[in-house]
Coordinates of N, CA and C in Angstrom, one line a residue:
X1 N 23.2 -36.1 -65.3 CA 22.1 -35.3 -65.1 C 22.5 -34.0 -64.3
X2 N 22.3 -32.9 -65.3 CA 22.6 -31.4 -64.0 C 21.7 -30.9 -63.3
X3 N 22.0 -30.7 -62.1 CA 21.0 -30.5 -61.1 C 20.6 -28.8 -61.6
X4 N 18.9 -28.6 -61.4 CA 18.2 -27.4 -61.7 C 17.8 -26.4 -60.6
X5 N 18.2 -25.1 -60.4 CA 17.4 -24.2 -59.7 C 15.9 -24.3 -59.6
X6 N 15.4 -23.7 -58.6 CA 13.8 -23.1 -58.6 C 13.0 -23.0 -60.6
X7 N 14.3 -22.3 -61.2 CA 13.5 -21.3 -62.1 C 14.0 -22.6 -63.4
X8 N 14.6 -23.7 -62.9 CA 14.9 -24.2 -64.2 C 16.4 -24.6 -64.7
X9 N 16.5 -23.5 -64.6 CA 17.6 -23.1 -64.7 C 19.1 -23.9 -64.4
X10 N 20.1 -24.5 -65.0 CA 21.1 -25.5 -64.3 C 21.9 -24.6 -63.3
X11 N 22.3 -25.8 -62.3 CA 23.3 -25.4 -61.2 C 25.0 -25.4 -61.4
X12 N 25.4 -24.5 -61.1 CA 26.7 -24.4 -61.2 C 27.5 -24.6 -59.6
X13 N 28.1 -25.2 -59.5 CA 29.1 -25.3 -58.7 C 29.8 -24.2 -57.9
X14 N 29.4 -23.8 -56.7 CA 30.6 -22.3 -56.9 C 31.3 -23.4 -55.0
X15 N 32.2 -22.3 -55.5 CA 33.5 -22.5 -54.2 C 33.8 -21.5 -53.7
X16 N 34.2 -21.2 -52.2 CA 35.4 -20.3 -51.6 C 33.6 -19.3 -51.7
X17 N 34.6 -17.9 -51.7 CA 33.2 -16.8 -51.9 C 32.6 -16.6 -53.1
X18 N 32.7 -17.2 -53.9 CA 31.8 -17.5 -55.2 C 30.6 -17.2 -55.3
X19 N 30.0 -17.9 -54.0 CA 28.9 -17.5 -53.8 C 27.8 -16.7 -53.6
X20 N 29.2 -15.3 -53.2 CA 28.3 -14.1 -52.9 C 28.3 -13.5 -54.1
X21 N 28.7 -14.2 -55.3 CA 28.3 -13.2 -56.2 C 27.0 -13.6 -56.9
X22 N 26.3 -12.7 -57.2 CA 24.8 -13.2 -58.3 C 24.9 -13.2 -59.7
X23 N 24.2 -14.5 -59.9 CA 24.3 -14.9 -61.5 C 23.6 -13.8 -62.3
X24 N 24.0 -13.4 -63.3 CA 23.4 -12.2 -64.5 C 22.2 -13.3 -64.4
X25 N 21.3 -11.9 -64.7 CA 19.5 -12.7 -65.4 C 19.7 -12.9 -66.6
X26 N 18.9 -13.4 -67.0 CA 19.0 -13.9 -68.7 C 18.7 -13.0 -69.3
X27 N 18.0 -12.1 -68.2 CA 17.2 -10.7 -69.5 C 17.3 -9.3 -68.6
X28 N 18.6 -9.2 -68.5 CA 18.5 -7.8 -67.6 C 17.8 -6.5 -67.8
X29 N 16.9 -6.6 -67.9 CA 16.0 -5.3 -68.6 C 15.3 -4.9 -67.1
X30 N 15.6 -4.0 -66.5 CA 15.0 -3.3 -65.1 C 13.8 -3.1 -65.1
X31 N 13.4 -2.4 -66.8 CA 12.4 -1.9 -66.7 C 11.0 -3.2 -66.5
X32 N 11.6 -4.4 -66.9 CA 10.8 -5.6 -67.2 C 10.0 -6.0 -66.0
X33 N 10.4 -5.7 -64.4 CA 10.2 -6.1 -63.6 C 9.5 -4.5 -62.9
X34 N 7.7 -4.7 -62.8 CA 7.4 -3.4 -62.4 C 7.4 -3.1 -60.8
X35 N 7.6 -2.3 -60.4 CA 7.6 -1.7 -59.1 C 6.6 -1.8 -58.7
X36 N 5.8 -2.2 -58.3 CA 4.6 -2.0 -57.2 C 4.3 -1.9 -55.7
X37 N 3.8 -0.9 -56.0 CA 3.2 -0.1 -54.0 C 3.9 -2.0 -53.2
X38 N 4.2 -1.8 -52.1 CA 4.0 -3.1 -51.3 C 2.6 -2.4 -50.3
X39 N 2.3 -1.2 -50.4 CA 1.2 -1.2 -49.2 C 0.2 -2.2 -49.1
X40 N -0.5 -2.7 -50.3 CA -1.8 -2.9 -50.4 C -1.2 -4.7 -49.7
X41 N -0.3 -5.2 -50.1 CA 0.3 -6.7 -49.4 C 0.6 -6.5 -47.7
X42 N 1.1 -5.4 -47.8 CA 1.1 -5.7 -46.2 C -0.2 -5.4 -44.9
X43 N -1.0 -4.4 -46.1 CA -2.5 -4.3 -45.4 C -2.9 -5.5 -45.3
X44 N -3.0 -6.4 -46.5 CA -3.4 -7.6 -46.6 C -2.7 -8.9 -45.1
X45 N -1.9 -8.7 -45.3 CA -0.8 -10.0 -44.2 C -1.6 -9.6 -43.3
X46 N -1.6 -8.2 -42.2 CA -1.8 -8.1 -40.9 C -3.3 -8.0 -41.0
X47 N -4.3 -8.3 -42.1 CA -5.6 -8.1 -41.7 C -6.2 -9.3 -40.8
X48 N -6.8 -9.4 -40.2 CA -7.4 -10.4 -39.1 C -7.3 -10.2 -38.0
X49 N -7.6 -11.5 -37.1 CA -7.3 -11.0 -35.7 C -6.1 -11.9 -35.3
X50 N -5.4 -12.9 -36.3 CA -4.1 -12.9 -36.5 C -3.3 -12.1 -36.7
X51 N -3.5 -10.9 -37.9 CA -2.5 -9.8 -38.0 C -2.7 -9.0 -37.0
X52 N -3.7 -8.5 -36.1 CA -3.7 -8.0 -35.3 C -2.5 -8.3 -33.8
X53 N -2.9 -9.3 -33.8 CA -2.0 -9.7 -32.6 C -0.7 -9.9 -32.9
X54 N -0.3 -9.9 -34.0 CA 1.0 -10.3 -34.4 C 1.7 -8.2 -34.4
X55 N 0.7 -7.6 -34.6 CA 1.3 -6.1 -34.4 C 1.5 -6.0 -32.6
X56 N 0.1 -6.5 -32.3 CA 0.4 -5.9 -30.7 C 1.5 -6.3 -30.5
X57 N 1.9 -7.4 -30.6 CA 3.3 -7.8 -29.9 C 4.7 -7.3 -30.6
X58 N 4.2 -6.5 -31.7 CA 5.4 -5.8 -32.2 C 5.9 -5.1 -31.7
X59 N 4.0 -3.9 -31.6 CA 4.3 -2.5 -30.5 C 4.6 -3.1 -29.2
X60 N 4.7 -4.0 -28.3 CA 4.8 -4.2 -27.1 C 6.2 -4.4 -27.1
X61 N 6.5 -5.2 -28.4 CA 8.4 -5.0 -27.7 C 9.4 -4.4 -28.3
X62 N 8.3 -3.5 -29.0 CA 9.5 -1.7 -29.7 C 8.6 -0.7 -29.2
X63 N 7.9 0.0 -29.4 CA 7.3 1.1 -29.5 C 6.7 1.5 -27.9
X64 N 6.3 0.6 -27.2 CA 5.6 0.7 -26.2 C 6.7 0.4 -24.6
X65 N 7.7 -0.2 -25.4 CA 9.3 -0.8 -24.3 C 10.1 0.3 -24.2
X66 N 10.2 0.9 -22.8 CA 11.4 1.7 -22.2 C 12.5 1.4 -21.8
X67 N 13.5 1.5 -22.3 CA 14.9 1.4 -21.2 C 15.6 1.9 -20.3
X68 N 16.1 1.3 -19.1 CA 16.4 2.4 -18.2 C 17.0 3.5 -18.3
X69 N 17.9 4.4 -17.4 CA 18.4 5.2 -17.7 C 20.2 4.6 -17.9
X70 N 20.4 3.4 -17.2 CA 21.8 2.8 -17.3 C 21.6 1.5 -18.5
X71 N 20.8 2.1 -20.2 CA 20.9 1.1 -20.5 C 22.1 1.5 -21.7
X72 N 23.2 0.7 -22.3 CA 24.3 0.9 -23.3 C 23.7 1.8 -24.6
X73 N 24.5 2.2 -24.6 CA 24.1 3.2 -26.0 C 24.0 1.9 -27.1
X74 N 24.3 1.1 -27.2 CA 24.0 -0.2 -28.4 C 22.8 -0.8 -28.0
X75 N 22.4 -0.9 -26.8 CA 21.2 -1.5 -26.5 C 20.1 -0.1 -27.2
X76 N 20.1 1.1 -27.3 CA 19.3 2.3 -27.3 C 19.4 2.4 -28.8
X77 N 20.5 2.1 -29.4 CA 20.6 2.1 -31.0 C 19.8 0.8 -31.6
X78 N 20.2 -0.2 -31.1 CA 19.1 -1.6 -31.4 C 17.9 -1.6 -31.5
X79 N 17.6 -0.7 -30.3 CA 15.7 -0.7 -29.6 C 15.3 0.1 -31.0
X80 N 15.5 1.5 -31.1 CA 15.6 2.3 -32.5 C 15.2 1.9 -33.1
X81 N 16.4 1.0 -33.5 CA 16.4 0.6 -35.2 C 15.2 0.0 -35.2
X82 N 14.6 -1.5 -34.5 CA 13.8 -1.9 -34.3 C 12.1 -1.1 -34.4
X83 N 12.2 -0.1 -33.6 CA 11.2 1.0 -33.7 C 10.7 1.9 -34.4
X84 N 12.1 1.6 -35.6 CA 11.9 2.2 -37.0 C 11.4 1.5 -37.9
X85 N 12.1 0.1 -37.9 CA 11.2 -0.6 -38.7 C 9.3 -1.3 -38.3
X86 N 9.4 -1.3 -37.3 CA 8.0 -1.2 -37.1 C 6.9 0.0 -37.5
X87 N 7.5 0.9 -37.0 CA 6.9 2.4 -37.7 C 6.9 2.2 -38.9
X88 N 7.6 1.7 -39.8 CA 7.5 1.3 -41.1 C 6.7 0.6 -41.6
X89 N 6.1 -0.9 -40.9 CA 5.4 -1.6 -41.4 C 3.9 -0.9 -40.8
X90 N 3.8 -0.1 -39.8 CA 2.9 0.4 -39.3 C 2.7 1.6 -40.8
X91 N 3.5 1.7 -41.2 CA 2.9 3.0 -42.2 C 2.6 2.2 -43.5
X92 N 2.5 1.6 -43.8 CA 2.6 0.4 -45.2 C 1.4 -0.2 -44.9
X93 N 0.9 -0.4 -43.5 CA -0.1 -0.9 -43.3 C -1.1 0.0 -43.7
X94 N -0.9 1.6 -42.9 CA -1.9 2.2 -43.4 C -2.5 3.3 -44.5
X95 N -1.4 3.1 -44.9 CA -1.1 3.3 -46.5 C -1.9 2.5 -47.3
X96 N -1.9 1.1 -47.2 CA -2.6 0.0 -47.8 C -4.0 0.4 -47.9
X97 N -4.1 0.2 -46.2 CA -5.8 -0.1 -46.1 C -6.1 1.6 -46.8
X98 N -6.2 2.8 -46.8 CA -6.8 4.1 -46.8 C -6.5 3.9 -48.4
X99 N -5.8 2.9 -49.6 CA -5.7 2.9 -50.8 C -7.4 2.6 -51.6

């Protein structure tokens, strides 16, 4: 009996870094798979007063968090990065809802 992926699909064996490679789709057609907005899904995730509080504490430990003046230029690049992606989900969110 061959063991099946999620999609059905049979498993193959891989070894070593094998693994980082991805199996061809059966139907490589790009166009097949449509692009849609993610706004209106992420409006949806944070709506409540569960999504609510799950933001506050986003902005509370990127957007609203200072570092000293002796903090590492890797710690100041991290915090960033982090600040960017929340500004991100913060724009997706309201992109969503104003759709």
């Amino acid at each position: 009996m061959t063991d099946r992926d999620m999609t059905g699909r049979p498993m193959t064996q891989r070894t070593g870094w094998d693994w980082l490679e991805t199996a061809p789709l059966a139907d490589p057609a790009p166009a097949a798979v449509p692009q849609a907005d993610p706004a209106p899904s992420f409006a949806r995730c944070f709506t409540g007063a569960d999504g609510a509080r799950v933001l506050a504490v986003l902005r509370a430990m990127t957007l609203d968090r200072a570092l000293g003046p002796d903090a590492p230029e890797a710690a100041l690049r991290h915090l960033e990065g982090q600040r960017q992606l929340v500004a991100t989900v913060l724009a997706l969110i309201a992109r969503g809802r104003a759709a």
